[in-house]
Coordinates of C-alpha atoms and ligand atoms in Angstrom, one line a residue:
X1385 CA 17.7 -13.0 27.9
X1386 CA 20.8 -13.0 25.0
X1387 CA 23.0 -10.3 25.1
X1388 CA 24.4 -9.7 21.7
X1389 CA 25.5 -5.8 21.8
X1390 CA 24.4 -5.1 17.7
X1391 CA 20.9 -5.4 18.8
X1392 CA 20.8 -2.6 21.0
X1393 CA 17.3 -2.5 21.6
X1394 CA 14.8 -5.4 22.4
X1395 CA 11.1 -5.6 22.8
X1396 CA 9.4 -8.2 24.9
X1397 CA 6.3 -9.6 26.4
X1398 CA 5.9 -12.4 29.0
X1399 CA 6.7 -14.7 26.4
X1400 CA 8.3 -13.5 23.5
X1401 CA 11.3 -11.5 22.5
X1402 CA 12.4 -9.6 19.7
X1403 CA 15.9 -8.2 19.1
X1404 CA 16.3 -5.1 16.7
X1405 CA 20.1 -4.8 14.6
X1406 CA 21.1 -1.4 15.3
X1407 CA 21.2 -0.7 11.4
X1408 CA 17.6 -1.2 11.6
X1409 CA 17.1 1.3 14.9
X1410 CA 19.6 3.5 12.7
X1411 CA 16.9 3.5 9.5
X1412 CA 13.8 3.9 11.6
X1413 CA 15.4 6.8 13.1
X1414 CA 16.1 8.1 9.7
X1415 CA 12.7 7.2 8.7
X1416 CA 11.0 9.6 11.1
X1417 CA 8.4 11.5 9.7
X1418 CA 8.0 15.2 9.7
X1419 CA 5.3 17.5 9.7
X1420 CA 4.6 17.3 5.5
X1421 CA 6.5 13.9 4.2
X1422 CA 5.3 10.9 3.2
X1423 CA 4.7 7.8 5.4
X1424 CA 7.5 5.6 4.9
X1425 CA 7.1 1.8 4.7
X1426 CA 8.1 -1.5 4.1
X1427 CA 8.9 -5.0 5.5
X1428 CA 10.7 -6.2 8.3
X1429 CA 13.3 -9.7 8.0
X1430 CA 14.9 -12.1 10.4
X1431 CA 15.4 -14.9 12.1
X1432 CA 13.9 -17.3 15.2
X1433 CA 16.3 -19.0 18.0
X1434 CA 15.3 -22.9 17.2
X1435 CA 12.5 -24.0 19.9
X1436 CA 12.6 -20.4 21.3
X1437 CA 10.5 -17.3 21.1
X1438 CA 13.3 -15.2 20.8
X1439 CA 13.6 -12.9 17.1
X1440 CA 16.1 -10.9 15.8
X1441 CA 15.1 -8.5 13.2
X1442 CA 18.2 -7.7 10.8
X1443 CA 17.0 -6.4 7.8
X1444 CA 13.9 -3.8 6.2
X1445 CA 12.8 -2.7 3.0
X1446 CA 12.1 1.2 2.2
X1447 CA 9.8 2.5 0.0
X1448 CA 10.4 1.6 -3.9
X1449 CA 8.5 3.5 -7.0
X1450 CA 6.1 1.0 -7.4
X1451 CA 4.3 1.5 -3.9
X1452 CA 1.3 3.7 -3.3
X1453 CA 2.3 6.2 -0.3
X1454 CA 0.2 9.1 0.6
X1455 CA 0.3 10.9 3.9
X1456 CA -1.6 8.9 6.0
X1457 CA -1.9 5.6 3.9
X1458 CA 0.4 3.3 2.3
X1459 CA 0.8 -0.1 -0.4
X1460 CA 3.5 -2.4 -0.3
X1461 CA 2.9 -3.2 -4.4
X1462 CA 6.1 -3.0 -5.8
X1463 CA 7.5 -6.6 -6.1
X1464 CA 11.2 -5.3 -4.7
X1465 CA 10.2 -6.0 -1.4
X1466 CA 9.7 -9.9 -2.0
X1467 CA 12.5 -10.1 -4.2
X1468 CA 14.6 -8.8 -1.5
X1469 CA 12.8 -11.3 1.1
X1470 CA 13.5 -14.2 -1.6
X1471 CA 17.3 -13.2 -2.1
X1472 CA 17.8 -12.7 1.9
X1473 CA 16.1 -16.3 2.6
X1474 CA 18.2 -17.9 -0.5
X1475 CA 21.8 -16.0 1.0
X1476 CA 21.2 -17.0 4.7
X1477 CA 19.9 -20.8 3.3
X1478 CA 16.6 -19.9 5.1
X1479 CA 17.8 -18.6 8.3
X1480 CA 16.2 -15.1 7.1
X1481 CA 12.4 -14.6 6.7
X1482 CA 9.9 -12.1 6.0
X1483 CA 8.8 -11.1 9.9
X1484 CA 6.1 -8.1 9.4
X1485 CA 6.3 -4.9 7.9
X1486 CA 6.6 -1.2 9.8
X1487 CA 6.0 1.9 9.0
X1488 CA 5.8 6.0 9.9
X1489 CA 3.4 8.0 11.5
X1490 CA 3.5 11.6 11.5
X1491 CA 3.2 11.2 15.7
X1492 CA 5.3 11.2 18.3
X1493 CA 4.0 8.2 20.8
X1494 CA 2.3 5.8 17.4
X1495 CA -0.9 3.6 17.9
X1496 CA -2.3 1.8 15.5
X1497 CA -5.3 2.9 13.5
X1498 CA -8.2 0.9 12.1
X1499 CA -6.2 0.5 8.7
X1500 CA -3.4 -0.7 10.6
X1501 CA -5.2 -3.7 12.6
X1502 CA -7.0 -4.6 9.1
X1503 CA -4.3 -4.4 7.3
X1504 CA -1.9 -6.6 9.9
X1505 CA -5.1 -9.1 10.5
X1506 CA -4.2 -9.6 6.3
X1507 CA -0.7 -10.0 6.7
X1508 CA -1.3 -12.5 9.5
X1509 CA -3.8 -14.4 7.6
X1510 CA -1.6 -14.7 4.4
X1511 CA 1.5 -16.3 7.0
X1512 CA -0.5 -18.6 9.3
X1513 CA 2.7 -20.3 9.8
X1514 CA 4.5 -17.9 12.0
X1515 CA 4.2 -14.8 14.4
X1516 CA 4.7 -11.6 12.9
X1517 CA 5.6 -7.9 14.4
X1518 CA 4.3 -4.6 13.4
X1519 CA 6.3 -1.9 14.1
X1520 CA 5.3 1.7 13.6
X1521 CA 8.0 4.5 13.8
X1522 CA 6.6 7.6 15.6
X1523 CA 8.4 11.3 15.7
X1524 CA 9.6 9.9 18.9
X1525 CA 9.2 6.9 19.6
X1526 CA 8.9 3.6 17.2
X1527 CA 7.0 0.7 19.1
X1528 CA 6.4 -2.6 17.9
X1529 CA 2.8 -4.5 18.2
X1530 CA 1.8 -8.1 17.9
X1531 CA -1.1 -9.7 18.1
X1532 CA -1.9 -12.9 21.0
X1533 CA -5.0 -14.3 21.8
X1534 CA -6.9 -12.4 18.5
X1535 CA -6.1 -9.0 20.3
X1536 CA -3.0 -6.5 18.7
X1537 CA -1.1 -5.3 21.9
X1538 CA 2.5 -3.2 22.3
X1539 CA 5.6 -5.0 23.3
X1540 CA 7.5 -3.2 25.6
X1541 CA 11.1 -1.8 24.6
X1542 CA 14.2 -2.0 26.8
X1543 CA 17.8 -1.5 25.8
X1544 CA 19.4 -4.7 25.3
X1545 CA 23.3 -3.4 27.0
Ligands
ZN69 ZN1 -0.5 3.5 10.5

C-alpha cells in the first residue's frame, strides 16, 4: 500500500487500488444531493503507478450548461468535460487520463441502477484500453464500482492515514 497523506481515502479490491485527492473527497462532499436538487455529474481524471494496479484520482468535472440533468437522470453532452480531459493530459504530458465519471444520488448508502450499469457498460466499451471506476456520491456515503470478470462490484473504502 502507498501512503501519500493528500489522498485520504482509498478504495481497493484484492487486486486493485484506487487513491482519491482530498480536493476530490472535498467536491463529492459538496456534491451531495438533497432532498429536491439535481443529480450532479461528471468525469473523473488521473493517473496509473507504471506496471501496477494502483490509481490516483486527482481531478473531476461538474456539471456545465450544456449537459442534460434531471433528478434522477443525467448527460455528460457538453464538450467542457473533454476539453478539460484534453488540457489535463497535454499539462501533465500524459500522466493524466480520463478514469470514469461519478455522480449523485439522492440516497444515503448508492447502488447502481439499471441506467447506471448500461450506461458504464458504454463508457467501458468506448475505452477498451483501460479500467475505469464509477463512483456514485450518496447523502452519506460515496462508493466507487468497477466492473471484473463482466460483473460491476463495489470496492471497498478505507482511510488511507
Ligand atoms: Zn445513478
Amino acid at each position: 500500500m502507498c501512503v501519500e497523506t493528500a489522498f485520504p481515502v482509498l478504495f481497493a479490491d484484492e487486486s486493485t487500488h484506487v487513491y482519491i485527492h482530498e480536493d476530490v473527497v472535498a467536491a463529492f462532499q459538496q456534491a451531495r444531493q438533497s432532498g429536491n436538487e439535481k443529480e450532479r455529474f461528471g468525469v473523473i481524471i488521473g493517473s496509473k503507478d507504471n506496471g501496477k494496479e494502483c490509481y490516483w484520482i486527482e481531478y473531476l468535472t461538474e456539471p456545465y450548461s450544456g449537459d442534460d440533468s434531471g433528478f434522477k437522470s443525467f448527460t455528460l453532452k457538453d464538450p467542457a468535460h473533454q476539453a478539460v480531459v484534453d488540457q489535463k493530459f497535454k499539462e501533465s504530458d500524459g500522466r493524466l487520463a480520463y478514469l470514469g465519471t461519478w455522480h449523485t444520488h439522492p440516497e444515503p448508502f448508492p447502488a447502481p441502477s439499471s441506467v447506471d450499469l448500461r450506461d458504464w457498460s458504454k463508457c467501458l466499451s468506448r475505452n477498451d484500453d483501460r479500467q475505469l471506476f464509477f463512483c456514485i456520491v450518496g447523502t452519506s456515503e460515496f462508493r466507487f464500482f468497477r466492473r471484473q470478470n463482466r460483473k460491476f462490484h463495489q470496492m471497498k473504502m478505507t482511510h488511507n492515514i
